[in-house]
Amino acid sequence: MNRIESRSSVKLGIVPTHVKFVGGVVPGEDGSLPRNADGKLVILASTEQVCELASCQLDAIQLSVFPGAKESDMDELVGGLRNLGLEVQMILMVTSGDPMNPADEDIVVDLLVGGLESARKYEIGVVGSTSIEQWMQPGATRKEGAEFESAVAQNVKLHQRIFEQAGLANSCIKSWHIEFLRGVEFQTFTDLGRCWQFVKRVNEAVGQPFFRTLVDAAHCGDSGLSMERNVELIQEIAAGDGLGLFHASAKSTRGCLSTDDGWVGSLLSACVKTGKLEHAFVEMFHHQDEALGSLRELVADHGVDTTDGRSYEQMLADGLDDVARRLNNLAARGHAAN
């Protein structure tokens, strides 16, 4: 198969959620990261396969980092991925506490500061998180008006505290990318505009554009805002130096990119045309992941098998090749060319 040589300045990567959170990403009770039958770390083994199957070059990977992961396993994972020539980024997972609730502030701060310490240990330059709301919180309702303003203010207070406590202004970490989630997963921060309101405010608080708004095509497509409105917001966010990285992920199914109904192509183009996009990551979820069972019950298309007879590694490689060609053809039209 012919190699796809990159002509874009945008780095291409993956979020390896296709290996399943349970059995692939989440550490066991003793902190050990999941391994396959050959004793190899699941994420590392799968990423090696993706690199072999893809016709394009893989530049980066975003790891979901959970509290309590065994340090020796993390050393092995980060080292192995870097040996593949990959830039390693981290997604900081908040496993308890609601960032919008002042009573949970200390809990969330401790979790995120711990994750940032791990990022600093490995000299990670880019981190991300969904640390503006608790995932799948039972009984949660949408905050509007004064309640929404209070939620933004509390998130600003929390993240500014972390920024100062962790000494991020003078660290190897250069940017922190905040991701909103669709309704069902979140109730309040469910669209790009709402996420930008927080990011804009927190950057004012810390005095620099350190925090960024992550644009996930799937969440944008499921947010209820039109494609045109999302494009307008991307342009506004980029002009305000708040544009973060891009997730090429299919709305609702979170599987094969052929199911995304045009959102990946449109929003990727919008991000690239701002001239400020640095990374694009392909992200897919396994349709039988035990950790996402409650989500499949609430979102009809989320449990659909979109592999069409392929392994998840092959499906991810196909997605990478698709996005690589999109980036190259945007470069050919004068956008993000080296």
mmCIF file with all atom_site columns, C-alpha atoms in Angstrom, residues 5 38 74 135 144 151 238:
data_model
loop_
_atom_site.group_PDB
_atom_site.id
_atom_site.type_symbol
_atom_site.label_atom_id
_atom_site.label_alt_id
_atom_site.label_comp_id
_atom_site.label_asym_id
_atom_site.label_entity_id
_atom_site.label_seq_id
_atom_site.pdbx_PDB_ins_code
_atom_site.Cartn_x
_atom_site.Cartn_y
_atom_site.Cartn_z
_atom_site.occupancy
_atom_site.B_iso_or_equiv
_atom_site.pdbx_formal_charge
_atom_site.auth_seq_id
_atom_site.auth_comp_id
_atom_site.auth_asym_id
_atom_site.auth_atom_id
_atom_site.pdbx_PDB_model_num
ATOM 1 C CA . GLU A 1 5   ? 3.178   11.567  3.082  1.00 0.00 ? 5   GLU A CA 1
ATOM 2 C CA . ASP A 1 38  ? 1.446   -12.155 25.735 1.00 0.00 ? 38  ASP A CA 1
ATOM 3 C CA . MET A 1 74  ? 3.236   4.065   33.275 1.00 0.00 ? 74  MET A CA 1
ATOM 4 C CA . TRP A 1 135 ? -19.749 12.523  34.089 1.00 0.00 ? 135 TRP A CA 1
ATOM 5 C CA . GLU A 1 144 ? -29.261 28.172  33.312 1.00 0.00 ? 144 GLU A CA 1
ATOM 6 C CA . ALA A 1 151 ? -21.032 27.074  37.683 1.00 0.00 ? 151 ALA A CA 1
ATOM 7 C CA . ALA A 1 238 ? -9.494  30.816  17.360 1.00 0.00 ? 238 ALA A CA 1
#
